[in-house]
Amino acid sequence: MMRAALLVLVFLAAAPATAAEGKPARIVSLNLCADELVLRLAGPGRVASVTYLARDPRGSNVADLAARVPVNRGLAEEVVPLAPDLVIAGAFTTRATTAMLRRLGFEVMELGVPATLEEAYAQIGEVAARLGEEDRGAAMVGEIKAAMAALPPAPADHPTAVVVRPNGFTAGRGSVPDEVLARAGLDNLAARLSTDRMGQLALEEIVTARPDLLVVNSSPDAPPSLADELLHHPALAPYAKGGRAVPLPIRLWACAGPSLAEAAQRLAAARAAIAPGAARPPEGHRQ
């Protein structure tokens, strides 16, 4: 109750500006994917704050742009004094903060998690429209589509791939990474083995499936953790030795943005580099 009362007092002193009739001039982002869109589409000059995660190049595609604006940790106490005319948040994060901001009269736009490339393009368009930057949004989508269309043709018999993330998570069916893999000419084995977008695969399942390519979805400069243990398991070592493992930072396809094209290009290059006679882990290999 005291926290709410304090926020109300601050709110009265710094009421939110109204930008319904024009471009919002004080934008606050509470979501890493929103950080990228507002910084790319509106520019740092109109952004009052982004998440502190946006400054970390291991997980952010716009760390250079984020260095020019203040950051937040998703707290209402940080947002209210900024008197934003638009707050953009993720649909599944900072729920208490967004509820408080709405009660105080701030406009909050929530972004969902796209399940397809078309949904990603639509999200870029929706954010661009709200920012009053429709042309920039259309240009961004056009560039991504053009890059996807320019990918090298894939063979009729697509090589198989499995995405390996910390804690055994993978990219399953009904996800943007699943579609990016397909655009790159790869058959996502996890779409058959996993039950949802972000399912988990045991080491035994990966070894038994014997994918042609292992996509290691982790930042090479991330600090060591128990979650990464599977990524470095000896049973997967033959993929690296045989040139069948490709590192791909999660940031490249975690959000709607230009990096989706870069992810597809890297995967297409890795697929093309797989020599027909390259070493492949033997069937039934165990460690």
Tab-separated table of C-alpha atoms in Angstrom, residues 57-193:
chain	number	residue	atom	x	y	z
A	57	PRO	CA	26.326	-7.649	-26.279
A	58	ARG	CA	26.098	-11.333	-25.370
A	59	GLY	CA	22.303	-11.142	-25.446
A	60	SER	CA	21.543	-7.877	-27.213
A	61	ASN	CA	21.796	-6.904	-30.870
A	62	VAL	CA	21.732	-3.183	-30.038
A	63	ALA	CA	24.230	-2.844	-27.200
A	64	ASP	CA	25.887	0.098	-28.956
A	65	LEU	CA	22.603	2.008	-29.231
A	66	ALA	CA	21.568	1.079	-25.679
A	67	ALA	CA	24.767	2.614	-24.298
A	68	ARG	CA	23.334	6.031	-25.183
A	69	VAL	CA	20.155	5.824	-23.067
A	70	PRO	CA	19.312	5.153	-19.387
A	71	VAL	CA	18.443	1.612	-18.345
A	72	ASN	CA	15.882	0.027	-16.002
A	73	ARG	CA	15.245	-3.271	-14.239
A	74	GLY	CA	11.521	-3.375	-14.887
A	75	LEU	CA	10.384	-1.561	-11.741
A	76	ALA	CA	7.463	0.869	-11.703
A	77	GLU	CA	9.468	3.137	-9.393
A	78	GLU	CA	11.982	3.595	-12.210
A	79	VAL	CA	9.409	4.185	-14.928
A	80	VAL	CA	6.988	6.645	-13.316
A	81	PRO	CA	9.478	9.502	-12.770
A	82	LEU	CA	10.354	9.351	-16.473
A	83	ALA	CA	6.773	10.351	-17.377
A	84	PRO	CA	6.758	8.215	-20.532
A	85	ASP	CA	4.089	8.629	-23.166
A	86	LEU	CA	4.486	4.980	-24.180
A	87	VAL	CA	5.681	1.885	-22.310
A	88	ILE	CA	6.388	-1.302	-24.265
A	89	ALA	CA	6.606	-4.576	-22.358
A	90	GLY	CA	6.569	-8.302	-22.994
A	91	ALA	CA	3.258	-10.121	-22.592
A	92	PHE	CA	4.753	-12.524	-20.049
A	93	THR	CA	7.149	-10.308	-18.081
A	94	THR	CA	7.002	-7.480	-15.527
A	95	ARG	CA	3.313	-8.227	-14.877
A	96	ALA	CA	3.162	-6.329	-11.573
A	97	THR	CA	4.872	-3.315	-13.119
A	98	THR	CA	2.637	-3.118	-16.181
A	99	ALA	CA	-0.503	-3.517	-14.049
A	100	MET	CA	0.643	-0.669	-11.791
A	101	LEU	CA	1.497	1.563	-14.749
A	102	ARG	CA	-1.913	0.994	-16.299
A	103	ARG	CA	-3.633	1.876	-13.036
A	104	LEU	CA	-1.650	5.110	-12.996
A	105	GLY	CA	-2.800	5.984	-16.498
A	106	PHE	CA	0.265	5.179	-18.577
A	107	GLU	CA	-0.165	3.641	-22.012
A	108	VAL	CA	1.311	0.127	-22.081
A	109	MET	CA	1.826	-1.837	-25.283
A	110	GLU	CA	2.486	-5.549	-24.817
A	111	LEU	CA	4.428	-7.721	-27.247
A	112	GLY	CA	3.777	-11.433	-27.579
A	113	VAL	CA	6.246	-14.081	-28.747
A	114	PRO	CA	5.991	-14.599	-32.531
A	115	ALA	CA	5.572	-18.226	-33.570
A	116	THR	CA	6.302	-17.646	-37.277
A	117	LEU	CA	8.279	-15.258	-39.428
A	118	GLU	CA	5.038	-13.668	-40.613
A	119	GLU	CA	4.104	-12.974	-36.993
A	120	ALA	CA	7.562	-11.468	-36.472
A	121	TYR	CA	7.082	-9.212	-39.491
A	122	ALA	CA	3.639	-8.222	-38.209
A	123	GLN	CA	5.067	-7.343	-34.803
A	124	ILE	CA	7.689	-5.089	-36.383
A	125	GLY	CA	4.907	-3.376	-38.326
A	126	GLU	CA	2.700	-2.924	-35.263
A	127	VAL	CA	5.477	-1.384	-33.181
A	128	ALA	CA	6.570	0.837	-36.064
A	129	ALA	CA	2.998	2.070	-36.532
A	130	ARG	CA	2.624	2.951	-32.854
A	131	LEU	CA	5.949	4.776	-32.927
A	132	GLY	CA	4.859	6.715	-36.010
A	133	GLU	CA	7.641	5.097	-38.041
A	134	GLU	CA	5.681	3.010	-40.548
A	135	ASP	CA	8.223	3.581	-43.326
A	136	ARG	CA	11.122	2.423	-41.172
A	137	GLY	CA	9.163	-0.655	-40.117
A	138	ALA	CA	8.291	-1.521	-43.704
A	139	ALA	CA	11.920	-1.042	-44.733
A	140	MET	CA	13.119	-3.343	-41.948
A	141	VAL	CA	10.667	-6.075	-42.919
A	142	GLY	CA	11.573	-5.638	-46.586
A	143	GLU	CA	15.272	-6.068	-45.845
A	144	ILE	CA	14.679	-9.250	-43.852
A	145	LYS	CA	12.462	-10.739	-46.569
A	146	ALA	CA	14.976	-9.837	-49.277
A	147	ALA	CA	17.781	-11.499	-47.330
A	148	MET	CA	15.681	-14.621	-46.828
A	149	ALA	CA	14.871	-14.733	-50.538
A	150	ALA	CA	18.568	-14.438	-51.405
A	151	LEU	CA	19.592	-17.508	-49.404
A	152	PRO	CA	21.356	-20.166	-51.497
A	153	PRO	CA	19.085	-22.923	-52.799
A	154	ALA	CA	18.848	-25.964	-50.560
A	155	PRO	CA	19.241	-29.551	-51.771
A	156	ALA	CA	16.111	-31.610	-52.256
A	157	ASP	CA	17.186	-33.889	-49.410
A	158	HIS	CA	17.606	-31.405	-46.554
A	159	PRO	CA	20.326	-32.169	-44.001
A	160	THR	CA	18.966	-32.632	-40.485
A	161	ALA	CA	19.774	-30.337	-37.574
A	162	VAL	CA	19.137	-30.081	-33.849
A	163	VAL	CA	19.421	-26.904	-31.814
A	164	VAL	CA	21.086	-27.395	-28.439
A	165	ARG	CA	20.606	-24.765	-25.739
A	166	PRO	CA	21.611	-24.633	-22.065
A	167	ASN	CA	19.788	-27.155	-19.848
A	168	GLY	CA	18.992	-29.298	-22.874
A	169	PHE	CA	16.417	-26.905	-24.310
A	170	THR	CA	15.915	-26.903	-28.071
A	171	ALA	CA	13.930	-25.147	-30.791
A	172	GLY	CA	10.837	-27.206	-31.462
A	173	ARG	CA	7.897	-26.987	-33.809
A	174	GLY	CA	5.783	-23.844	-33.986
A	175	SER	CA	8.681	-21.460	-33.376
A	176	VAL	CA	10.517	-18.807	-35.357
A	177	PRO	CA	13.826	-20.751	-35.109
A	178	ASP	CA	12.069	-23.799	-36.572
A	179	GLU	CA	11.043	-21.741	-39.604
A	180	VAL	CA	14.468	-20.099	-39.911
A	181	LEU	CA	16.056	-23.549	-39.999
A	182	ALA	CA	13.691	-24.522	-42.809
A	183	ARG	CA	14.505	-21.337	-44.755
A	184	ALA	CA	18.201	-22.206	-44.399
A	185	GLY	CA	17.568	-25.616	-45.955
A	186	LEU	CA	17.701	-27.673	-42.768
A	187	ASP	CA	15.263	-30.258	-41.442
A	188	ASN	CA	14.690	-29.580	-37.726
A	189	LEU	CA	14.749	-32.984	-36.023
A	190	ALA	CA	13.492	-31.483	-32.768
A	191	ALA	CA	10.217	-30.654	-34.507
A	192	ARG	CA	9.601	-34.411	-34.473
A	193	LEU	CA	11.258	-35.214	-31.153
